[in-house]
C-alpha atoms as one frame of an Amber mdcrd trajectory, in Angstrom:
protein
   0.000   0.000   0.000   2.473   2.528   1.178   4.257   1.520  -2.448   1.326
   2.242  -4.272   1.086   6.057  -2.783   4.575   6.254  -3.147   3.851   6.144
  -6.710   0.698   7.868  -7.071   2.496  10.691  -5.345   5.369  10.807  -7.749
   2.770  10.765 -10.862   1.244  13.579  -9.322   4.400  15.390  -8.834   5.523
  14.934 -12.709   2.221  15.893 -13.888   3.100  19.052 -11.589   5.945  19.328
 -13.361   5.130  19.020 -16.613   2.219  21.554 -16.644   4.970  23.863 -15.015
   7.189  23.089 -18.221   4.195  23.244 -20.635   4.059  27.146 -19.143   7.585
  28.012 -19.188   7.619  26.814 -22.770   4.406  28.709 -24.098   6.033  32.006
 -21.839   9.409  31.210 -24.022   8.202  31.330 -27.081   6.268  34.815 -26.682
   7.529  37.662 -28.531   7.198  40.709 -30.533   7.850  40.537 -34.345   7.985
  43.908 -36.606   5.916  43.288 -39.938   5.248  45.487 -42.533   1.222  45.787
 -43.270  -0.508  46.311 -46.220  -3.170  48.337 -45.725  -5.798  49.048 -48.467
  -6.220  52.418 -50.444  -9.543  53.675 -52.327 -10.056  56.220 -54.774 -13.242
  57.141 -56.132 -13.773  58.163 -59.708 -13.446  61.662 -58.702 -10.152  61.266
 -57.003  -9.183  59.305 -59.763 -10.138  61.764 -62.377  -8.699  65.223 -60.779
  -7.234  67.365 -62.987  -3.421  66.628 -64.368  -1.034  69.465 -63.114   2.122
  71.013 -64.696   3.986  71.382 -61.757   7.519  73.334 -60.883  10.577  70.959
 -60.547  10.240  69.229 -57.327  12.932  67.105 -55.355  12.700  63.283 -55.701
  11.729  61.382 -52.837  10.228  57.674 -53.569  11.423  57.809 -57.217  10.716
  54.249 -58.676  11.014  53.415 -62.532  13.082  55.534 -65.202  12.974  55.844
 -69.286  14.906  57.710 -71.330  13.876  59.296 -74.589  15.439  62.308 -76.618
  18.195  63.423 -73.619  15.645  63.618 -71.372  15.217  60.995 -68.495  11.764
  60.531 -67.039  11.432  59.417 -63.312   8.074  58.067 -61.840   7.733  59.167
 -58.105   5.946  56.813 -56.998   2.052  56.674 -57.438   2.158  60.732 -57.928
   3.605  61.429 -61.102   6.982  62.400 -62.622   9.902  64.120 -62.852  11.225
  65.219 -66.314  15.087  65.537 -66.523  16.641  67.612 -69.357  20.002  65.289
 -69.801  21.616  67.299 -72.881  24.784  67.428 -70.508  24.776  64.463 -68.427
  27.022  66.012 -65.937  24.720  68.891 -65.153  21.407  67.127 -65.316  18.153
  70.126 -64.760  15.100  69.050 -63.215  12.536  71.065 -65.157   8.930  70.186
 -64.746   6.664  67.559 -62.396   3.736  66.412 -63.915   1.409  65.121 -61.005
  -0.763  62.313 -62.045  -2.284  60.084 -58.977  -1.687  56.357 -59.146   1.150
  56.617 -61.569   3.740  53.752 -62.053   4.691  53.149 -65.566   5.591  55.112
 -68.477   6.323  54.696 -72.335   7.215  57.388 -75.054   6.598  57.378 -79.040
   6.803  59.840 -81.339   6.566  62.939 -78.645   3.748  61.214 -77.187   4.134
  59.479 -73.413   1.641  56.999 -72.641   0.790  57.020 -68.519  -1.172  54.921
 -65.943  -3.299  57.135 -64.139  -4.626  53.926 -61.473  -7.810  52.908 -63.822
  -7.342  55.234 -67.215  -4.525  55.532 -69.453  -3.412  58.935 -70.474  -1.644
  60.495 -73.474   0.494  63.307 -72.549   2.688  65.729 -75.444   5.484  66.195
 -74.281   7.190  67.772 -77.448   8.063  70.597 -74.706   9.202  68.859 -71.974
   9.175  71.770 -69.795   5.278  72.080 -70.596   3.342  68.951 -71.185   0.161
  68.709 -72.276  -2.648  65.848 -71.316  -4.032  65.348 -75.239  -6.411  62.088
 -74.274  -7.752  59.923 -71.193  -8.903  56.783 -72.075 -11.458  55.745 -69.220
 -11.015  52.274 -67.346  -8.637  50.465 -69.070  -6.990  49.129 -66.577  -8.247
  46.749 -63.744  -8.569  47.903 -59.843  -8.201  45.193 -57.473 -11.742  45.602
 -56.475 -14.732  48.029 -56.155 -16.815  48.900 -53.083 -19.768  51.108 -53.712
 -19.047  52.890 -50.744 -15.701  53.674 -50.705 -14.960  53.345 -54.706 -11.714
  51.641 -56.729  -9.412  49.700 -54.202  -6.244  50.710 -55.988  -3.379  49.535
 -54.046  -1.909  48.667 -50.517  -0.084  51.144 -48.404   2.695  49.471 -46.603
   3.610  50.669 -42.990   6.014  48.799 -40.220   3.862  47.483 -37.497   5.443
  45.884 -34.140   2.894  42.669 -33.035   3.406  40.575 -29.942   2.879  37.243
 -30.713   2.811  33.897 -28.437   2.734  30.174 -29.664  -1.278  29.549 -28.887
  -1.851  32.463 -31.998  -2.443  30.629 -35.006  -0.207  33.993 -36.812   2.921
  32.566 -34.791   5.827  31.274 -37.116   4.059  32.631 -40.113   5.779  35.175
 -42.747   2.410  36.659 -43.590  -0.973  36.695 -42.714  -4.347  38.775 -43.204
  -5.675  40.349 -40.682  -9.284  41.835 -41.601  -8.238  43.060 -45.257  -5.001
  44.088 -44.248  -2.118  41.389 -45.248   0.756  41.217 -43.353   4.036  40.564
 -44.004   7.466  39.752 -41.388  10.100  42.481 -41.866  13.034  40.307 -41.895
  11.039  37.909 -45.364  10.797  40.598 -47.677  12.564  43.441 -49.499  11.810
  46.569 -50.363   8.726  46.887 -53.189  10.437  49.875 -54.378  16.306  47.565
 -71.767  13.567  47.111 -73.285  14.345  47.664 -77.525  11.540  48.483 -79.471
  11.098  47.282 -83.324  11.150  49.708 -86.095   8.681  52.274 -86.702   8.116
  55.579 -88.133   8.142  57.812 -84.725  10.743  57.332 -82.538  10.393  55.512
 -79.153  12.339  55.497 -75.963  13.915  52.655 -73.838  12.567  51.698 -70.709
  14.470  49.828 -67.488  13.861  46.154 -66.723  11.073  46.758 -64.681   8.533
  48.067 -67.344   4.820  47.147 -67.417   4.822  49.094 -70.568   6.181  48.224
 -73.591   6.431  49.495 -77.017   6.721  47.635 -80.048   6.271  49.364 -83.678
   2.990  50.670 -83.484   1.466  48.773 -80.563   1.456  49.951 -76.789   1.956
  46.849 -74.471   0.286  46.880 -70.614   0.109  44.605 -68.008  -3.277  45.122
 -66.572  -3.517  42.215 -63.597  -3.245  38.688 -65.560  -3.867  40.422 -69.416
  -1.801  42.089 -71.423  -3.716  44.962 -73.216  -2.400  45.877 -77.078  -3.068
  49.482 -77.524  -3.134  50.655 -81.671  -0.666  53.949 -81.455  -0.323  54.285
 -85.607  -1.759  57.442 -84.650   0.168  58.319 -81.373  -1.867  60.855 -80.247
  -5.021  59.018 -79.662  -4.329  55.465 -78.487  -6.777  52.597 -79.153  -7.412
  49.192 -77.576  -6.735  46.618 -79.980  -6.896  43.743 -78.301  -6.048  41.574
 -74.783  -4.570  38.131 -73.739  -4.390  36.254 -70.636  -0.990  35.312 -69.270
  -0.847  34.586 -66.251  -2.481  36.444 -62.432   1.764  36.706 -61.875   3.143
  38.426 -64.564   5.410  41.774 -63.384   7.778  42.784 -66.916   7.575  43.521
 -70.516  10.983  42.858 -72.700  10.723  43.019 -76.024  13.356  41.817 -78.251
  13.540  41.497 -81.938  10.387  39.921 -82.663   9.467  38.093 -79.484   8.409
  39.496 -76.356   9.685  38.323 -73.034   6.910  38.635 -70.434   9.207  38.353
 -66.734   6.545  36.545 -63.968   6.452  35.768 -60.618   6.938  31.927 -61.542
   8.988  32.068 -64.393   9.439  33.687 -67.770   6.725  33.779 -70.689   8.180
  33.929 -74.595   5.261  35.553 -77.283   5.723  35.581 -81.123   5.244  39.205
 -81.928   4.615  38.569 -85.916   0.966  39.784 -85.895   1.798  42.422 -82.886
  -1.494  42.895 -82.350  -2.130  39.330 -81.568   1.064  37.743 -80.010   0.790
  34.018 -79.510   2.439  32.212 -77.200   5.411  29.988 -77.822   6.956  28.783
 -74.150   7.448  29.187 -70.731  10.412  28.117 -68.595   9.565  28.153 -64.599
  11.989  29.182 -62.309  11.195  29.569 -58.255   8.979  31.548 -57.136  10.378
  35.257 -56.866   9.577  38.794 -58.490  11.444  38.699 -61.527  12.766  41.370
 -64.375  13.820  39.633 -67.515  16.706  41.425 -70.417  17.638  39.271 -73.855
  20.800  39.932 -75.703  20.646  37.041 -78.400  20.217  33.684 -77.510  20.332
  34.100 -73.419  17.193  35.540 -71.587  19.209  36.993 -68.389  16.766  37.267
 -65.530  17.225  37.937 -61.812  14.855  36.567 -58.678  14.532  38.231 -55.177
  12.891  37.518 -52.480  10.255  40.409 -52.115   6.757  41.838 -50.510   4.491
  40.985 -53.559   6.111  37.795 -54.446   6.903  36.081 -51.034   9.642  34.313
 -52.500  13.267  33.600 -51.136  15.410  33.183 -54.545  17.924  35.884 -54.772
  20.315  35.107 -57.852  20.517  35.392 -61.474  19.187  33.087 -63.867  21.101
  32.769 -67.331  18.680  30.906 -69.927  19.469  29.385 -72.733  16.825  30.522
 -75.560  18.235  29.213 -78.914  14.975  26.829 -79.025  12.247  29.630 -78.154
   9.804  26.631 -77.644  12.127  24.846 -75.242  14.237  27.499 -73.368  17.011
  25.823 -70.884  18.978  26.823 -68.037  22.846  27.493 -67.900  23.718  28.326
 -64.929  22.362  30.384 -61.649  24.563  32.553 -59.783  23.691  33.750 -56.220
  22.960  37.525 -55.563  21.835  39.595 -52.389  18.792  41.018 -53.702  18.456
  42.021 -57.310  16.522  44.140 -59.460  16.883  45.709 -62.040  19.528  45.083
 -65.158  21.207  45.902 -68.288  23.719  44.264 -71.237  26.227  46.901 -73.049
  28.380  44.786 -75.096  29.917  42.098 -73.278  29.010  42.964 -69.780  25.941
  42.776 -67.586  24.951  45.350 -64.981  22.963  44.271 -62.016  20.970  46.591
 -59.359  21.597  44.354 -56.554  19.624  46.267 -54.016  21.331  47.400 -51.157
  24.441  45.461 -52.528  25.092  47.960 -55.004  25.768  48.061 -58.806  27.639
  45.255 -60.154  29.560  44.341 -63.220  29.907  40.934 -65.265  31.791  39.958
 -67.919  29.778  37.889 -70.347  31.795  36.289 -72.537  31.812  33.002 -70.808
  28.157  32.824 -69.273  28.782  29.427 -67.461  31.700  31.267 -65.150  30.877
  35.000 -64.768  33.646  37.600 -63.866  32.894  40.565 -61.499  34.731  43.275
 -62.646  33.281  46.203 -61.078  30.998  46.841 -57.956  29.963  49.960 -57.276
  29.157  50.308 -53.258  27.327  52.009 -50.542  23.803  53.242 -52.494  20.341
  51.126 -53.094  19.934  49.975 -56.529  16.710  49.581 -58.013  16.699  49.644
 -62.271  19.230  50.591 -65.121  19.047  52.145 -68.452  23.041  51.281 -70.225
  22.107  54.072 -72.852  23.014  53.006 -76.882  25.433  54.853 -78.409  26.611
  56.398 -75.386  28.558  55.285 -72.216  26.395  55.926 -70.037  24.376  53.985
 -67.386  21.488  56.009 -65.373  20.411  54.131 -62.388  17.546  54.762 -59.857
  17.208  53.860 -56.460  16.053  54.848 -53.014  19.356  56.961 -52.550  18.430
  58.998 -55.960  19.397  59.153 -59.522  23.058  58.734 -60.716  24.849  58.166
 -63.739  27.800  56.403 -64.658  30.938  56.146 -67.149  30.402  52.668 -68.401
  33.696  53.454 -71.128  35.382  50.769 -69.026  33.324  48.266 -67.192  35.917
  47.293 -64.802  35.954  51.120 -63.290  32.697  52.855 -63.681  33.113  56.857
 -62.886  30.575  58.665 -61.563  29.080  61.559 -63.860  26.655  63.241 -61.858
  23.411  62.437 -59.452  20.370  63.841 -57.986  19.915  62.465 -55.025  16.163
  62.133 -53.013  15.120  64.785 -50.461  15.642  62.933 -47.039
């Protein structure tokens, strides 16, 4: 008897113990985790719709994607318009005009005319005096918003802030890298980066050359859009008043527009799309080589596709390297060889060397001429990278990124000179 209470008392005494563990554990693993949260933005038709303004020059701030047409560089502030850059002297670079357009993001320029995203409506702007556009047509709802509430109007995009959660083990958000929370999504800090060439064919007006991270894409006389999963074709034979020709489903993923020769290269979240562009106004599809999942910019210099992954807040990957892809079959595109990278964006081929935005990492230089063992030969330090124009017929390279805009002396790719910069208003 006195045997059996014995061990009655001990089981009693470990079950003690082990509820005391089970609360020491649940106290250990409670914590507070910074995320960054999405929060939702509407605009109603009449926000949407307010009137385009000429502005002053204005300092950049949250300058995003660049294009370059006829010495002038054009740089998107992000979701409020653009800065136009008179570049005749690349050293002395004059801000002269900010044209404020709400919801803006991408750009494209033909024949004097620049083609804008204003959130739902695509606008035609003149800018045959730079220091004076004019808005010439608005084409209404074009363009897809995420959603529409009678009440509030067009949900148009999310607004990231940093928000610091505490978080235990018994909440079902605990070990997760995102989450929703009402319709607000989530996201953990330390998971994600930052959301901070294309060639066009021949055609009678002249057209400009977009960065690597274009939605918007010209191509002879067609204007190219990614609009959600589609891809809108836009008739600009006459370039002052734009008309939708047509739309194609690609995939809900898609991020870039490349296109090269006669093919276009459409850069997605899961790999990389390849169109035949012989009826542009109709491009049919020819192959698509999947790579992981990542935001990803694509760039073609003959038969390699060059395309770099990161880890980032729309794409919730974790690849961060550069993808070299073998395209000589269009229909059955390969893979060389992936190289590892910090966090890159952006990028550019001049000759025989590829330049790389590689976030925080910097700008960096590859030789090319043996794409199965890459040489660095330059790396340009201590400034955020985010896209690259390597200007033809000119040494130059203008890169963007959440320091400014600066421009280099690509004459010798192993020691890139500074020209000039404008950096953002801190």
């Amino acid at each position: 008897m006195k045997n059996r209470w014995q061990t009655i008392s001990l089981l009693l005494i470990l079950i003690g113990f082990m509820f005391s563990i089970s609360s020491c554990l649940k106290d250990s693993c409670e914590g507070t985790n910074t995320f960054i949260r999405y929060n939702p933005i509407y605009k109603t038709v009449d926000e949407i719709r307010q009137d385009i303004q000429i502005l002053p020059p204005r300092s950049l701030e949250n300058p995003g994607k660049i294009y370059y047409y006829k010495d002038h560089i054009i740089v998107n502030e992000n979701r409020e318009g653009l800065h136009i850059i008179d570049n005749t002297n690349p050293e002395n670079p004059i801000n002269i005009s900010f044209i404020q357009i709400p919801g803006n993001v991408d750009m494209a320029v033909k024949g004097d005319m620049m083609y804008v995203d204003n959130y739902i409506d695509l606008l035609t702007i003149d800018i045959s005096d730079p220091s004076n556009p004019v808005l010439q047509e608005r084409l209404n709802d074009v363009f897809s918003s995420i959603s529409l509430n009678s009440e509030l109007g067009h949900l148009v995009y999310y607004e990231p802030t940093e928000e610091t959660i505490e978080i235990d083990c018994s909440d079902p958000r605990w070990g997760n890298v995102s989450f929703w929370q009402g319709d607000s999504r989530f996201f953990d800090l330390n998971s994600v980066s930052s959301p901070l060439s294309n060639t066009s064919g021949g055609s009678a007006a002249p057209a400009g050359v977009a960065g690597s991270m274009a939605r918007f894409a010209i191509y002879n006389d067609f204007l190219y859009t990614i609009d959600n999963r589609d891809v809108d074709v836009f008739d600009i034979t006459t370039v002052t008043n734009p008309a939708l020709e047509n739309t194609f489903a690609v995939s809900w993923d898609i991020e870039t527009l490349f296109p090269y020769e006669d093919k276009m290269f459409i850069g997605a979240e899961s790999g990389m799309y390849i169109y035949d562009m012989a009826d542009a106004s109709n491009p049919t599809y020819l192959s698509k080589f999947e790579h992981a999942r990542a935001c990803d910019p694509v760039f073609v210099k003959d038969n390699y596709a060059y395309v770099t992954l990161r880890d980032g807040t729309p794409c919730e990957g974790f690849a961060n390297q550069l993808d070299i892809i073998d395209i000589t079959s269009l229909t059955n595109p390969t893979l060389v060889k992936s190289y590892d990278m910090s966090n890159p964006h952006g990028l550019s081929i001049k000759g025989n060397h590829i330049y790389i935005c590689d976030g925080d990492s910097g700008l960096k230089v590859y030789n090319l001429e043996d794409v199965e063992d890459l040489e660095l030969t330059d790396r340009v330090k201590n400034f955020d990278t985010y896209d690259i124009i390597s200007l033809l017929g000119k040494d130059i390279a203008l890169v963007v990124g959440k320091d400014g805009l600066y421009q280099f002396d690509t004459t010798d790719p192993s020691d890139l000179k500074e020209i000039s910069s404008i950096e953002i208003n801190r």
